[in-house]
Coordinates of C-alpha atoms and ligand atoms in Angstrom, one line a residue:
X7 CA 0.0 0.0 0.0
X8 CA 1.4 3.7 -1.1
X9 CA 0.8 4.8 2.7
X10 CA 3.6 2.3 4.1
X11 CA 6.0 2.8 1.5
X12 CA 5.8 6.5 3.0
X13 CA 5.0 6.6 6.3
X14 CA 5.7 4.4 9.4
X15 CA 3.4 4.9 12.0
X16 CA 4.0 4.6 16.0
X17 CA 7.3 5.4 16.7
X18 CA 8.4 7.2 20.9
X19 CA 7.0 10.6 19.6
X20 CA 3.6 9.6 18.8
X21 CA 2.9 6.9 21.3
X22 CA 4.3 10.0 24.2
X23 CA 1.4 11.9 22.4
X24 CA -1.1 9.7 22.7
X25 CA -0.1 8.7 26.0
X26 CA -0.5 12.4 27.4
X27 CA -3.6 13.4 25.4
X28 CA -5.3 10.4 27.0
X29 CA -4.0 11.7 30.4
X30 CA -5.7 14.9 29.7
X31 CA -9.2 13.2 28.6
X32 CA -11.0 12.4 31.9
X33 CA -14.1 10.6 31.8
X34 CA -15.0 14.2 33.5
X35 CA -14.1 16.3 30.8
X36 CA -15.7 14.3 28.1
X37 CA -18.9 14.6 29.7
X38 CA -18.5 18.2 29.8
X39 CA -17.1 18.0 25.9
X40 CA -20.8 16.2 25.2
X41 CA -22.7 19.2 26.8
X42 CA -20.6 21.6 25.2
X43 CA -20.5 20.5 21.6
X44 CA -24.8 19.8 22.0
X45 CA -25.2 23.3 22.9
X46 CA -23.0 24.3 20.5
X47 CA -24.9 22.3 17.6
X48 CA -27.9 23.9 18.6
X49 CA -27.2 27.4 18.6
X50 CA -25.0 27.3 14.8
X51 CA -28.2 25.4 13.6
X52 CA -31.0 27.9 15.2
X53 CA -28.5 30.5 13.5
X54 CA -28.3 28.5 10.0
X55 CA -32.0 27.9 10.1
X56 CA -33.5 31.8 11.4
X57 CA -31.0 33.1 8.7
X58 CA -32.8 30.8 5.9
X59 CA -36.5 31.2 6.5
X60 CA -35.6 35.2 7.6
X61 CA -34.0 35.3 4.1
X62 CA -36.7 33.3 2.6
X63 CA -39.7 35.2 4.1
X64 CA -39.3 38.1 5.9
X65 CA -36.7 40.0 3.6
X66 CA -38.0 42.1 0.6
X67 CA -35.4 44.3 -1.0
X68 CA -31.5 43.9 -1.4
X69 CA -31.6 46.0 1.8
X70 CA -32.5 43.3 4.4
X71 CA -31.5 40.4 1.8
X72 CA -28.0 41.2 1.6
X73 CA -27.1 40.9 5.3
X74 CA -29.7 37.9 5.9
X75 CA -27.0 35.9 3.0
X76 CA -24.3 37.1 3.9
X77 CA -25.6 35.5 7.6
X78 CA -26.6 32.8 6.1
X79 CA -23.4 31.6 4.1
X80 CA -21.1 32.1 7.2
X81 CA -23.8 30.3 9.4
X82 CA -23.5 27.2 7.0
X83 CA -19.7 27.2 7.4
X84 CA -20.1 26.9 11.2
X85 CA -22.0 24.0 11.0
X86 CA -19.7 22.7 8.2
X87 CA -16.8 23.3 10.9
X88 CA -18.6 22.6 14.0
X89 CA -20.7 19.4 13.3
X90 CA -19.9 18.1 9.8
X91 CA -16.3 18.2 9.6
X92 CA -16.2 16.5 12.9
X93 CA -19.2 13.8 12.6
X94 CA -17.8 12.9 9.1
X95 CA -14.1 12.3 11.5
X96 CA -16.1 10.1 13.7
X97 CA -15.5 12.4 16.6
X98 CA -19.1 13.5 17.5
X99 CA -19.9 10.3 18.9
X100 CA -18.7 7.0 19.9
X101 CA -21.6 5.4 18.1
X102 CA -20.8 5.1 15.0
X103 CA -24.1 5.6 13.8
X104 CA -25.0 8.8 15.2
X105 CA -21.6 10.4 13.6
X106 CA -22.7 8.8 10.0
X107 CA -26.2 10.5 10.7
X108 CA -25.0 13.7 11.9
X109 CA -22.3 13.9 8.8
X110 CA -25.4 14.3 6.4
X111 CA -25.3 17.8 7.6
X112 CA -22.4 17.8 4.3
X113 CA -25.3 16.5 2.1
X114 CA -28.1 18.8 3.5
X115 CA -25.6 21.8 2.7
X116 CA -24.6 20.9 -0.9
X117 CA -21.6 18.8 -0.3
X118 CA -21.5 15.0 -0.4
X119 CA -20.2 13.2 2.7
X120 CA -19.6 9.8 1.0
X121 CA -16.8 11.6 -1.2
X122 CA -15.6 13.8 1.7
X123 CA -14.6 11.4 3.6
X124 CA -12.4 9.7 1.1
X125 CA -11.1 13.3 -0.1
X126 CA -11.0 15.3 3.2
X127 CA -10.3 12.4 5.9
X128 CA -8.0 9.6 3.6
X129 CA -6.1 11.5 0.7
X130 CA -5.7 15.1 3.1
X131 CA -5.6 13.5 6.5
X132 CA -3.0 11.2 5.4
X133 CA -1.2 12.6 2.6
X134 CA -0.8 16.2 4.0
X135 CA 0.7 18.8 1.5
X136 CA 2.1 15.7 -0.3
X137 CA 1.9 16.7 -4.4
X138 CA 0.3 13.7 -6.2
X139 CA -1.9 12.9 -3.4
X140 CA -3.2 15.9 -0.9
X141 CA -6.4 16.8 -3.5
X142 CA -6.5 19.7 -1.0
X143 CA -3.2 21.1 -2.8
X144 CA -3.6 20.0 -6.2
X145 CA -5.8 23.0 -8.0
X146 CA -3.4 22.5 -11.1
X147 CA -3.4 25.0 -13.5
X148 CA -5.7 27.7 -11.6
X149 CA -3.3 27.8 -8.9
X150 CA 0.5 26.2 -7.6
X151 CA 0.8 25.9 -3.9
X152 CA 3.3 23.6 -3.6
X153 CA 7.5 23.8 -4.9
X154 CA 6.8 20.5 -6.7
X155 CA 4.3 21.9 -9.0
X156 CA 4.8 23.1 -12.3
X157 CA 4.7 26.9 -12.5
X158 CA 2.6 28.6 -15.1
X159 CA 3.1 32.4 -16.3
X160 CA -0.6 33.5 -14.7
X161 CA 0.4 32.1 -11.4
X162 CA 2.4 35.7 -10.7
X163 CA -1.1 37.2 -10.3
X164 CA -2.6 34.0 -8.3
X165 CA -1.9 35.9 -4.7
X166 CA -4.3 38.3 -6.2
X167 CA -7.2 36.6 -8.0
X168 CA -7.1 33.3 -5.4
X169 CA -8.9 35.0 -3.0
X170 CA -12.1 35.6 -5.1
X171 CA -11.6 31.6 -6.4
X172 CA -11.5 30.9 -2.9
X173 CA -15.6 32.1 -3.1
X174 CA -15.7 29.6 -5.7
X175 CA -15.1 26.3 -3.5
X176 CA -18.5 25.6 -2.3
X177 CA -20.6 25.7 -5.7
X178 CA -17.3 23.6 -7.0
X179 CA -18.3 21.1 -4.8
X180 CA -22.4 21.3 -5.2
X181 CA -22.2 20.5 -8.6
X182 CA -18.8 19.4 -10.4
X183 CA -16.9 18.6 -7.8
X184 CA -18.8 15.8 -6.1
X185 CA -20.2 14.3 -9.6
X186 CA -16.8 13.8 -10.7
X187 CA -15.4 12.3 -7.6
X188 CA -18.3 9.6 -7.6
X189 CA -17.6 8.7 -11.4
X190 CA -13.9 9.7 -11.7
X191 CA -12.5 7.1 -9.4
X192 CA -10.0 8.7 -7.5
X193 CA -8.3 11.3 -5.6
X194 CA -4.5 11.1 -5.7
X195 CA -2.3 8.4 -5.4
X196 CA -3.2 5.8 -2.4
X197 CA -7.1 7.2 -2.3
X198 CA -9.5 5.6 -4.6
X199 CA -13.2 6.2 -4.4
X200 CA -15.4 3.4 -5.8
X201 CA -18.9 4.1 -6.6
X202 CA -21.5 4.9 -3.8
X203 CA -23.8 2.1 -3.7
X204 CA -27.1 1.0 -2.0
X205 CA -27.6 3.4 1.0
X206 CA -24.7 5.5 0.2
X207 CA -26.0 6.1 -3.5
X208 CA -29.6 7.0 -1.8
X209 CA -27.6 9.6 1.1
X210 CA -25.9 11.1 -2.3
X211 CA -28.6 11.5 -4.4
X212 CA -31.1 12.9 -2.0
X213 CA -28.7 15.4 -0.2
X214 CA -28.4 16.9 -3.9
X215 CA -32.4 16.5 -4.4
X216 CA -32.7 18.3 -0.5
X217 CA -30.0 21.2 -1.5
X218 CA -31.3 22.6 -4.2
X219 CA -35.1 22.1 -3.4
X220 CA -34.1 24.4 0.0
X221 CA -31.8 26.5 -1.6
X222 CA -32.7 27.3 -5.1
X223 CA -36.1 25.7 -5.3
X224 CA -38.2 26.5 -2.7
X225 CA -36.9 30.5 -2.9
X226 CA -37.7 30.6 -6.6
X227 CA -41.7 29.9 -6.0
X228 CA -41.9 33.1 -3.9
X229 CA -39.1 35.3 -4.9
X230 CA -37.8 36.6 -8.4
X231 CA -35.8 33.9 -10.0
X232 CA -32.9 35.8 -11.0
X233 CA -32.8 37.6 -7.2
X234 CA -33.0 34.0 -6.0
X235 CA -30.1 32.8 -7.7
X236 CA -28.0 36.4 -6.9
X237 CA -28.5 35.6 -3.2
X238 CA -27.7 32.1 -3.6
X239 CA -24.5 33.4 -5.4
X240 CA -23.4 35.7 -2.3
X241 CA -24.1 33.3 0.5
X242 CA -22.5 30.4 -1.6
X243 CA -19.5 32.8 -2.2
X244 CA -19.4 33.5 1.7
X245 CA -19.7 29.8 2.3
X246 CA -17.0 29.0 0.0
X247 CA -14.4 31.7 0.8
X248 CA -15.0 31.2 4.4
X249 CA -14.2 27.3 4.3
X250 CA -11.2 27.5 1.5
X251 CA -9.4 30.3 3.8
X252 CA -9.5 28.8 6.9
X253 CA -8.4 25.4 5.7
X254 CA -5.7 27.2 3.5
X255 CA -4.5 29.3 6.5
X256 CA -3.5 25.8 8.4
X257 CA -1.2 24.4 5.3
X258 CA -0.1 26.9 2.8
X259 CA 1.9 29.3 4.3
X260 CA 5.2 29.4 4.9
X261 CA 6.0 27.6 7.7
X262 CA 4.7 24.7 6.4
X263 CA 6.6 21.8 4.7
X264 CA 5.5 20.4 1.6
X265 CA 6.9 17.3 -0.3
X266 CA 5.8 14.7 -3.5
X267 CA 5.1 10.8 -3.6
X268 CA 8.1 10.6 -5.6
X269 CA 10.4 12.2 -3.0
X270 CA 9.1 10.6 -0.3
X271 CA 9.3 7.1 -1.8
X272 CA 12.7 7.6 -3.0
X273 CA 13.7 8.2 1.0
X274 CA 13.6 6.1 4.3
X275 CA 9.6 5.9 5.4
X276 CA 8.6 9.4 7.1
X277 CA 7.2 9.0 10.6
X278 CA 3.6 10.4 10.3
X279 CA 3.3 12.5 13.4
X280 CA 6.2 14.2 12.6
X281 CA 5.1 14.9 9.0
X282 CA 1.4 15.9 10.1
X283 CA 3.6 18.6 12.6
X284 CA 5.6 20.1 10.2
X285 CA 3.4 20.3 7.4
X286 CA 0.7 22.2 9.4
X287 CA 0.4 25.1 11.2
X288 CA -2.0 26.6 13.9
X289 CA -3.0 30.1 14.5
X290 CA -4.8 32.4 16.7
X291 CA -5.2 29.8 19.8
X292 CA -5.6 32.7 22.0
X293 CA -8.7 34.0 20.1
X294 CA -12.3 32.2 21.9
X295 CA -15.0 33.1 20.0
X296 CA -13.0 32.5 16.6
X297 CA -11.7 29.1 18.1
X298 CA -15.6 28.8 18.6
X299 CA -16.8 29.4 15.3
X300 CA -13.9 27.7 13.8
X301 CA -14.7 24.0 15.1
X302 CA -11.4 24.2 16.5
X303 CA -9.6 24.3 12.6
X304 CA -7.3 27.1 13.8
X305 CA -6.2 24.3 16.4
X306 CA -5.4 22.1 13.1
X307 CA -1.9 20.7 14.2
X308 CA -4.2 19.1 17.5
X309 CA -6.8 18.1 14.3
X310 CA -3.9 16.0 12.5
X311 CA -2.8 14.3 15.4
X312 CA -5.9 13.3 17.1
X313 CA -8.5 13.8 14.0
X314 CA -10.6 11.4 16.4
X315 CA -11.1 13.4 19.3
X316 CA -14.2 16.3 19.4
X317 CA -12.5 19.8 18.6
X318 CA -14.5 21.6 21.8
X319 CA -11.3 19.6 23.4
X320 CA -8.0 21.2 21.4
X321 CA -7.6 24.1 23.1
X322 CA -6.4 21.5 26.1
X323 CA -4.4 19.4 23.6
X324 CA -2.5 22.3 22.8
X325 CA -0.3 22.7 25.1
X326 CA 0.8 18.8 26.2
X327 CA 1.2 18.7 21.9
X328 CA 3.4 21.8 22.0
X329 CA 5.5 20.4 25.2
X330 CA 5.7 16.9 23.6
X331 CA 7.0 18.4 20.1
X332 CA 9.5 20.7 22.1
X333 CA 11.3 17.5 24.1
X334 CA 11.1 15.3 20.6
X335 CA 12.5 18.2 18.7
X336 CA 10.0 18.4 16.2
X337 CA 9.0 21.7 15.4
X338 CA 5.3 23.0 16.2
X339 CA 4.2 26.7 14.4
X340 CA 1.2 28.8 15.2
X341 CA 0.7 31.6 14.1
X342 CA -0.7 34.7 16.6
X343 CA -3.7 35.9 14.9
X344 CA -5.3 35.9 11.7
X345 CA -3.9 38.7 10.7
X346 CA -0.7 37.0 10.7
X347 CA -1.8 33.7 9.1
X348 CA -3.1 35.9 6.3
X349 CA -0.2 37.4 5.3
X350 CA 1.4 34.2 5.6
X351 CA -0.7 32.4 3.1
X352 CA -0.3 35.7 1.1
X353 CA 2.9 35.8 1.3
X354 CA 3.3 32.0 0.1
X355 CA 1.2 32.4 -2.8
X356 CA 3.0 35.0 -4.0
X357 CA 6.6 33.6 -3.5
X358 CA 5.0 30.1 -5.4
X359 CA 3.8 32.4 -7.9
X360 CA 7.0 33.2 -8.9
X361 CA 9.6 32.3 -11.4
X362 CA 12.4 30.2 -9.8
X363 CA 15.6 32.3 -9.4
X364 CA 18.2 30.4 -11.7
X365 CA 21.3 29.4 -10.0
X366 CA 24.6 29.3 -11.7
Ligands
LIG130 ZN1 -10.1 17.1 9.2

């Protein structure tokens, strides 16, 4: 298999990690977690929801309509961060049912678990910022984020129009983006995705049936067509830029490390921990109610490690991870706000945008 040819697993480093972080997880504290991520739940989807039918009938005019999306499409991200991303990890829950359940939320919002979990949890998760199998980094031609891709001449302006592509991300994934990973097959070497079948084929097709009834739908038999599909535009841009930034904020910038299958198997086996480490990068820890909203993504070097364990709980992780990296000498980045993750990203965009400097 292409993951053991690359990675070993174990190793003192990790099984200190997991050693500590279980240390940390008393029976006590996971209780709490439980209340905290139900209330949590609750409140992102009374948002989502009050946003939707206020949108739907309550606003008349671009006036009230144009906060109510742009409400709406960062709402939908919460619950993307909060319950989906985590439910479709398995972490909501020990049974195993209620996380499948709860990671419909993808579906209901436009995006198909079945091929998340194959793109998000096996080729990301395990691959990180590894060229010819991440899917996260490959956006070959529109954009080069990694050394080991091939530079095009438009790529000096991508720091610059990336941003607005970022908006892009969500209706990507609505429509061509999940069709394409059910019939193409794959997603980068070592993460195959066979056709959904049965139950999974019914969950796929009626999330798609169940999005654009509510979204599209449903609006267009009391609104204006073409105002309905404007407002789906702006929340589904807010949506999307929301979700492609803060995932891009944790790997490409430039404290992260970034390699290819074809390095990695020419080598000695990387030890996964340390790869997930140094190819990921947290930032503004400090900040609550972001660290809130975010479903603990800003804590993504904790996510890597321990994709397993419910995100209310990183904030805790963080510092026995940070002490553990520190003795192994393996080194662990945040970054101290957004602000400063921002330029990062920014920063690496631009410097992958341009022509390599020839050496003599
Ligand atoms: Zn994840």
């Amino acid at each position: 298999m292409a993951e053991q040819a690359m990675f070993t697993g174990g190793g003192e480093f990790q099984r200190e990690l997991k050693r500590r972080v279980a240390a940390e997880l008393t029976p006590e504290r996971v209780r709490r977690g439980k209340w905290e991520i139900s209330l949590k739940g609750v409140i992102l989807v009374t948002w989502a929801v009050g946003s939707y039918l206020a949108l739907l009938l309550l606003s008349h005019g671009w006036k009230t309509a144009l906060p109510l999306a742009i409400s709406l499409g960062l709402a939908v991200a919460g619950v993307a961060f909060s319950i989906g991303h985590d439910a479709n990890h398995g972490s909501l829950s020990r049974n195993k049912r209620v996380n499948r359940v709860l990671g419909w939320t993808y579906d209901l919002i436009g995006a198909s678990s079945y091929v998340w979990r194959t793109k998000h949890n096996h080729a990301h998760h395990s691959y990180t910022n590894v060229v010819g199998a991440d899917n996260d980094i490959d956006q070959m031609p529109l954009a080069r984020f990694a050394p080991e891709q091939p530079r095009r001449w438009f790529h000096r302006w991508q720091h610059v129009y990336m941003w607005a592509m970022y908006g892009l991300y969500s209706i990507k994934h609505h429509l061509a983006g999940d069709v394409r990973g059910v019939t193409g097959g794959s997603f980068g070497e070592g993460s195959p995705l066979r056709r959904p079948r049965g139950s999974e084929l019914a969950v796929f097709l009626t999330g798609k049936v169940a999005f654009f009834t509510w979204a599209l739908l449903l609006p267009m038999l009391l609104h204006t067509w073409w105002h309905v599909l404007l407002f789906f535009g702006l929340a589904s841009w807010v949506l999307g830029f929301t979700l492609a930034t803060v995932f891009q904020l944790a790997h490409c910038v430039d404290e992260a490390q970034f390699s290819s299958v074809d390095e990695l198997r020419s080598g000695e086996p990387k030890n996964w921990a340390v790869h997930q480490v140094e190819t990921t990068v947290d930032f503004a820890t400090g900040n609550r109610l972001l660290s809130w909203y975010l479903g603990g993504l800003n804590f993504q070097v904790e996510h890597h490690l321990f994709p397993k364990v419910c995100h209310v709980h990183y904030p805790r992780l963080l510092q026995v991870v940070r002490e553990t990296c520190a003795e192994f000498g393996v080194s662990h980045s945040t970054h101290p706000s957004v602000h400063a993750a921002l330029a990062s990203h920014a920063r690496w965009l631009r410097r992958m945008g341009r022509p390599e400097p020839v050496i003599a």
